[in-house]
């Protein structure tokens, strides 16, 4: 048996722990393991396919990032190919990828990624490549699994940042608005905001009214509390409005979600007269050592993915259905993205502890 592993999309703390557990579990069965570098670029001649041995994965379980590297511009069904005039054209290179995998004697691929990469994995499986998926995202927005590795680390990073903002905000009687990641889901903002005791949490699932946000801040002011921490999910939006976006980082890419923190800080300052500052926590949330929870989940996912390959569970992904790791069809997980339920007990608890959602 010769399997290959790929990591695609944005990195998440715990990727290396998945790779390590998958490689060691496969070697334990007497299989050969290859690593496809940079998403699928290694199978398309734009990077390498490398053998993965015990030595390759020694001492990586606690490290952030991915030893295989990754990209969010590597969809083989719409692969950006540079044209003579310097522009990029998207080309379907999936047949070439499958052919190259066959030529390398790859019997199965373990594809580790978020919804975009899992969608690619599912399409490759439909075209005949034997694939098992491993869900990954700091955003926690993949359905079918209770959670994904990387999320707990991102929440801890955001929570620590809120802790640090408290002291400076209080010293200066300021409102500090912190924008966190999450794309169209508010999980990172909600979980870090409640555990870090923020005063306002704005998430895409609960559109906010800036007047109500300002009123919540003035109500605290009236109680003698002169500082506020506002945690804003990057995809948050006002009632009847749209999410904020920034310019694309490279030609041909979509606009990026972001910029809401600064906008909200400006609007609060205008309405309350309080001095406001904003900051974007950004990619700090994706970096660093995974928490114990994420390392354990990642290791379990890596081991379970190899078991799924052994059992021929093609087109399926591993998932956490506590207390067990199970496999489910990737297509099922992709039907609907996971979003915060506005009636979830975490939201209700936040409200009861006085946190405003601006609604
Ligand atoms: O999906 C993970 C994520 O970190 C999102 O929270 C964020 O919007 C996006 O990726 C940022 O991606 P990039 O790597 O393009 O900056």
Coordinates of C-alpha atoms and ligand atoms in Angstrom, one line a residue:
X1 CA 0.0 0.0 0.0
X2 CA 1.3 3.4 -0.9
X3 CA -0.6 6.4 0.4
X4 CA 0.0 10.1 0.0
X5 CA -0.9 13.0 2.3
X6 CA -1.8 16.6 1.3
X7 CA -2.6 19.7 3.3
X8 CA -4.7 22.4 1.6
X9 CA -6.2 25.8 2.4
X10 CA -5.2 28.0 5.3
X11 CA -3.0 26.3 7.8
X12 CA -4.3 25.5 11.3
X13 CA -2.4 24.5 14.5
X14 CA -2.5 20.7 14.6
X15 CA -1.8 19.9 11.0
X16 CA 1.6 18.5 11.8
X17 CA 0.1 16.3 14.6
X18 CA -2.3 14.8 12.0
X19 CA 0.6 14.2 9.6
X20 CA 2.7 12.6 12.3
X21 CA 0.0 10.3 13.5
X22 CA -1.0 9.3 10.0
X23 CA 2.5 8.6 8.9
X24 CA 3.4 6.5 12.0
X25 CA 0.1 4.6 11.8
X26 CA 0.7 3.8 8.1
X27 CA 4.3 2.8 8.6
X28 CA 3.1 0.6 11.5
X29 CA 1.0 -1.3 8.9
X30 CA 4.0 -1.7 6.6
X31 CA 2.8 0.9 4.1
X32 CA 4.7 3.5 2.2
X33 CA 3.8 7.2 2.7
X34 CA 4.4 10.1 0.4
X35 CA 3.8 13.8 1.1
X36 CA 2.4 16.0 -1.6
X37 CA 3.8 19.4 -1.1
X38 CA 1.8 22.6 -1.2
X39 CA -1.7 21.4 -1.6
X40 CA -1.7 19.4 -4.8
X41 CA 1.1 21.4 -6.5
X42 CA 3.4 18.5 -5.8
X43 CA 1.3 16.3 -8.1
X44 CA 1.1 19.0 -10.8
X45 CA 4.8 19.6 -11.3
X46 CA 4.8 22.9 -9.4
X47 CA 6.4 21.4 -6.2
X48 CA 7.6 18.0 -5.1
X49 CA 6.2 14.7 -3.8
X50 CA 8.5 13.5 -1.0
X51 CA 8.7 10.2 0.9
X52 CA 7.6 10.5 4.6
X53 CA 9.5 8.4 7.0
X54 CA 9.7 8.2 10.8
X55 CA 12.5 10.8 10.6
X56 CA 10.4 13.2 8.6
X57 CA 7.8 13.4 11.4
X58 CA 10.1 13.3 14.3
X59 CA 9.5 16.1 16.8
X60 CA 6.8 17.9 14.8
X61 CA 3.6 17.0 16.8
X62 CA 3.8 20.2 18.8
X63 CA 4.6 22.5 16.0
X64 CA 2.2 24.9 14.2
X65 CA 2.1 25.2 10.4
X66 CA 2.5 22.2 8.1
X67 CA 5.7 20.5 7.1
X68 CA 4.0 19.8 3.7
X69 CA 3.3 23.5 3.2
X70 CA -0.1 24.6 1.9
X71 CA -1.9 27.0 -0.4
X72 CA -5.4 28.4 -0.9
X73 CA -4.7 28.9 -4.6
X74 CA -4.3 25.3 -5.6
X75 CA -7.7 24.0 -6.7
X76 CA -6.8 21.4 -9.4
X77 CA -10.2 22.0 -11.0
X78 CA -9.5 25.7 -11.4
X79 CA -5.7 25.8 -11.2
X80 CA -4.2 29.3 -11.8
X81 CA -1.9 29.1 -14.8
X82 CA 0.3 32.1 -15.6
X83 CA -0.3 33.4 -19.2
X84 CA 2.3 35.0 -21.5
X85 CA 1.0 38.5 -20.6
X86 CA 1.5 37.8 -16.8
X87 CA -2.3 37.3 -16.1
X88 CA -3.6 34.1 -14.6
X89 CA -6.2 31.7 -16.2
X90 CA -8.0 29.0 -14.3
X91 CA -7.5 25.6 -15.9
X92 CA -8.9 22.2 -15.0
X93 CA -5.9 20.0 -14.3
X94 CA -7.7 17.3 -12.3
X95 CA -7.1 14.6 -15.0
X96 CA -3.4 15.3 -15.0
X97 CA -3.3 15.1 -11.2
X98 CA -5.0 11.7 -11.2
X99 CA -2.8 10.4 -13.9
X100 CA 0.3 11.6 -12.0
X101 CA -0.9 10.0 -8.8
X102 CA -1.4 6.7 -10.7
X103 CA 2.1 6.9 -12.2
X104 CA 3.6 7.3 -8.7
X105 CA 1.7 4.2 -7.6
X106 CA -0.4 6.1 -5.1
X107 CA -3.3 3.9 -3.9
X108 CA -5.0 6.5 -1.8
X109 CA -4.8 10.1 -0.7
X110 CA -5.4 11.5 2.8
X111 CA -6.6 15.1 2.1
X112 CA -6.5 17.4 5.1
X113 CA -8.4 20.6 4.6
X114 CA -11.4 22.9 5.2
X115 CA -14.6 23.0 3.2
X116 CA -12.8 24.1 0.0
X117 CA -10.2 21.3 0.2
X118 CA -12.8 18.7 1.2
X119 CA -14.9 19.8 -1.8
X120 CA -11.9 19.2 -4.0
X121 CA -11.3 15.8 -2.3
X122 CA -14.9 14.8 -2.9
X123 CA -14.7 15.7 -6.6
X124 CA -11.4 13.8 -7.0
X125 CA -13.0 10.8 -5.4
X126 CA -15.9 11.1 -7.9
X127 CA -13.4 11.0 -10.7
X128 CA -11.8 7.8 -9.3
X129 CA -9.0 8.9 -7.0
X130 CA -9.4 7.0 -3.7
X131 CA -9.6 9.8 -1.0
X132 CA -10.2 10.0 2.7
X133 CA -10.7 13.5 4.2
X134 CA -9.6 15.0 7.5
X135 CA -11.5 18.2 8.4
X136 CA -9.3 21.2 9.4
X137 CA -10.2 24.8 10.2
X138 CA -9.6 27.3 12.9
X139 CA -13.1 28.7 12.0
X140 CA -15.0 25.6 13.2
X141 CA -17.3 26.1 10.3
X142 CA -17.3 22.5 8.9
X143 CA -20.4 20.5 9.6
X144 CA -20.6 16.8 10.4
X145 CA -17.9 17.0 13.2
X146 CA -18.4 18.4 16.6
X147 CA -15.3 20.4 16.1
X148 CA -12.1 20.6 14.2
X149 CA -8.5 20.9 15.4
X150 CA -7.0 24.4 15.3
X151 CA -10.2 26.0 16.7
X152 CA -9.3 25.5 20.3
X153 CA -5.8 27.0 19.8
X154 CA -7.3 30.0 17.9
X155 CA -9.8 30.6 20.7
X156 CA -7.0 30.5 23.3
X157 CA -4.9 33.0 21.4
X158 CA -7.9 35.3 21.0
X159 CA -8.8 34.9 24.7
X160 CA -5.2 35.8 25.8
X161 CA -5.3 38.9 23.6
X162 CA -8.6 40.0 25.3
X163 CA -7.0 39.4 28.7
X164 CA -4.2 41.8 27.7
X165 CA -6.5 44.4 26.2
X166 CA -8.5 44.6 29.5
X167 CA -5.6 46.1 31.4
X168 CA -4.7 48.8 28.9
X169 CA -8.3 49.6 28.0
X170 CA -9.1 50.0 31.7
X171 CA -6.0 52.2 32.4
X172 CA -7.1 54.6 29.6
X173 CA -10.9 54.5 29.9
X174 CA -11.0 53.3 26.3
X175 CA -13.1 51.2 24.1
X176 CA -10.9 48.6 22.3
X177 CA -12.4 46.7 19.4
X178 CA -10.7 43.5 18.4
X179 CA -11.4 41.9 15.1
X180 CA -11.0 38.1 15.0
X181 CA -11.1 35.5 12.2
X182 CA -13.9 33.1 11.3
X183 CA -15.0 34.0 7.8
X184 CA -18.8 33.8 7.8
X185 CA -19.0 32.1 11.2
X186 CA -18.8 33.7 14.7
X187 CA -17.4 30.8 16.7
X188 CA -13.9 32.3 17.5
X189 CA -15.5 35.6 18.5
X190 CA -18.2 34.0 20.6
X191 CA -16.0 31.5 22.4
X192 CA -13.1 33.9 23.0
X193 CA -15.4 36.7 23.9
X194 CA -17.2 34.8 26.6
X195 CA -14.1 33.1 28.0
X196 CA -12.2 36.4 28.0
X197 CA -15.1 38.4 29.4
X198 CA -15.6 40.9 26.6
X199 CA -18.4 43.3 27.0
X200 CA -19.7 43.2 23.4
X201 CA -19.5 40.4 20.9
X202 CA -20.6 40.9 17.3
X203 CA -21.0 37.8 15.0
X204 CA -22.4 37.3 11.5
X205 CA -25.2 35.1 12.8
X206 CA -26.6 38.0 14.9
X207 CA -26.6 41.2 12.8
X208 CA -25.9 44.2 15.1
X209 CA -27.4 47.7 15.4
X210 CA -24.6 50.2 16.2
X211 CA -27.0 52.3 18.2
X212 CA -27.6 49.3 20.5
X213 CA -23.8 48.6 20.8
X214 CA -23.3 52.2 21.8
X215 CA -26.1 52.1 24.2
X216 CA -24.6 49.1 25.9
X217 CA -21.3 50.9 26.3
X218 CA -23.0 54.0 27.7
X219 CA -25.0 51.8 30.1
X220 CA -21.6 50.5 31.5
X221 CA -20.4 54.1 31.7
X222 CA -23.4 55.0 33.8
X223 CA -22.5 52.1 36.1
X224 CA -19.0 53.5 36.6
X225 CA -17.3 51.1 34.2
X226 CA -15.3 53.4 31.8
X227 CA -13.7 50.8 29.5
X228 CA -15.0 48.2 27.1
X229 CA -13.7 45.3 25.1
X230 CA -15.6 44.7 21.8
X231 CA -14.9 41.4 20.0
X232 CA -16.0 41.5 16.4
X233 CA -16.0 38.5 14.1
X234 CA -14.5 39.5 10.7
X235 CA -17.8 38.5 9.0
X236 CA -20.0 40.4 11.3
X237 CA -22.5 42.8 9.7
X238 CA -25.0 45.4 10.7
X239 CA -28.8 44.7 10.4
X240 CA -29.7 45.0 6.7
X241 CA -26.0 45.5 5.8
X242 CA -23.2 43.5 4.3
X243 CA -19.9 42.1 5.6
X244 CA -16.9 44.3 5.2
X245 CA -14.3 43.3 2.6
X246 CA -10.8 44.4 1.7
X247 CA -9.1 44.4 -1.7
X248 CA -7.9 41.1 -3.1
X249 CA -4.3 40.3 -2.0
X250 CA -3.3 39.0 -5.5
X251 CA -4.8 39.5 -9.0
X252 CA -7.5 37.0 -9.7
X253 CA -8.3 36.3 -6.0
X254 CA -11.6 37.1 -4.3
X255 CA -11.9 40.2 -2.1
X256 CA -10.9 39.3 1.5
X257 CA -13.3 39.6 4.5
X258 CA -12.1 42.2 6.9
X259 CA -12.1 45.8 8.0
X260 CA -15.2 45.6 10.3
X261 CA -13.2 46.3 13.5
X262 CA -12.0 49.7 12.4
X263 CA -15.4 50.7 11.1
X264 CA -17.2 49.7 14.4
X265 CA -14.6 51.5 16.5
X266 CA -15.1 54.7 14.5
X267 CA -18.9 54.5 14.7
X268 CA -18.8 53.9 18.5
X269 CA -16.4 56.8 19.0
X270 CA -18.8 59.1 17.0
X271 CA -21.8 58.0 19.1
X272 CA -20.4 57.8 22.6
X273 CA -17.6 60.3 22.5
X274 CA -15.4 57.7 24.1
X275 CA -11.8 57.2 22.8
X276 CA -11.8 54.1 20.7
X277 CA -9.0 51.9 19.3
X278 CA -9.2 48.9 17.0
X279 CA -6.8 46.1 16.3
X280 CA -6.9 43.0 14.0
X281 CA -5.7 39.9 15.7
X282 CA -5.2 38.3 12.2
X283 CA -2.9 35.4 11.5
X284 CA -1.6 35.1 15.1
X285 CA -4.7 33.0 15.4
X286 CA -3.4 30.5 12.9
X287 CA 0.1 30.3 14.3
X288 CA 1.9 28.8 17.2
X289 CA 1.8 25.5 19.1
X290 CA -1.5 23.7 19.1
X291 CA -3.2 23.3 22.5
X292 CA -3.3 19.9 24.2
X293 CA -6.9 19.5 23.0
X294 CA -6.0 20.2 19.4
X295 CA -2.9 18.0 19.5
X296 CA -5.0 15.1 20.8
X297 CA -7.9 15.6 18.3
X298 CA -5.4 16.0 15.4
X299 CA -3.5 12.8 16.4
X300 CA -6.9 10.9 16.7
X301 CA -7.9 12.2 13.2
X302 CA -4.6 11.1 11.7
X303 CA -4.8 7.6 13.1
X304 CA -8.5 7.3 12.2
X305 CA -7.8 8.5 8.6
X306 CA -5.3 5.6 8.1
X307 CA -7.9 3.2 9.6
X308 CA -10.4 4.5 7.1
X309 CA -8.0 3.9 4.2
X310 CA -7.5 0.4 5.5
X311 CA -11.3 -0.1 5.6
X312 CA -11.7 1.3 2.1
X313 CA -13.9 4.2 3.2
X314 CA -13.4 6.3 0.1
X315 CA -15.1 9.6 -0.2
X316 CA -15.5 9.8 3.6
X317 CA -13.9 12.0 6.2
X318 CA -13.1 11.4 9.8
X319 CA -15.2 13.3 12.3
X320 CA -15.6 13.8 16.1
X321 CA -18.8 12.4 17.4
X322 CA -17.9 12.5 21.1
X323 CA -16.6 10.3 22.6
X324 CA -15.8 8.6 19.3
X325 CA -14.1 9.3 16.0
X326 CA -16.3 8.2 13.2
X327 CA -16.3 8.5 9.4
X328 CA -19.1 10.2 7.4
X329 CA -19.4 10.9 3.6
X330 CA -17.6 14.1 2.8
X331 CA -20.6 15.1 0.7
X332 CA -22.8 15.1 3.9
X333 CA -20.5 17.5 5.7
X334 CA -20.5 19.8 2.7
X335 CA -24.3 20.1 2.5
X336 CA -24.5 23.0 4.9
X337 CA -21.7 25.0 6.6
X338 CA -21.7 25.1 10.4
X339 CA -22.8 28.4 11.9
X340 CA -23.4 29.7 15.5
X341 CA -27.0 28.9 16.6
X342 CA -28.2 32.2 18.1
X343 CA -30.2 30.2 20.7
X344 CA -27.2 28.1 21.8
X345 CA -26.4 28.0 25.5
X346 CA -23.1 29.8 24.9
X347 CA -25.0 32.8 23.4
X348 CA -27.6 32.6 26.2
X349 CA -24.9 32.4 28.9
X350 CA -23.1 35.4 27.3
X351 CA -26.3 37.4 27.4
X352 CA -26.9 36.5 31.0
X353 CA -23.5 37.6 32.0
X354 CA -24.3 41.0 30.5
X355 CA -22.5 40.7 27.2
X356 CA -24.3 42.7 24.4
X357 CA -24.6 41.2 20.9
X358 CA -25.8 44.6 19.6
X359 CA -29.3 43.3 18.8
Ligands
LIG1 O1 -10.4 29.9 7.1 C1 -9.3 30.3 7.9 C2 -9.0 31.7 7.8 O2 -8.0 32.0 8.7 C3 -10.2 32.7 8.0 O3 -10.6 32.8 9.3 C4 -9.7 33.9 7.3 O4 -10.8 34.7 6.8 C5 -8.9 33.4 6.2 O5 -8.5 32.1 6.5 C6 -7.7 34.2 5.8 O6 -7.0 33.6 4.8 P1 -5.6 34.0 4.2 O7 -4.7 32.9 4.4 O8 -6.0 34.2 2.7 O9 -5.2 35.3 4.8

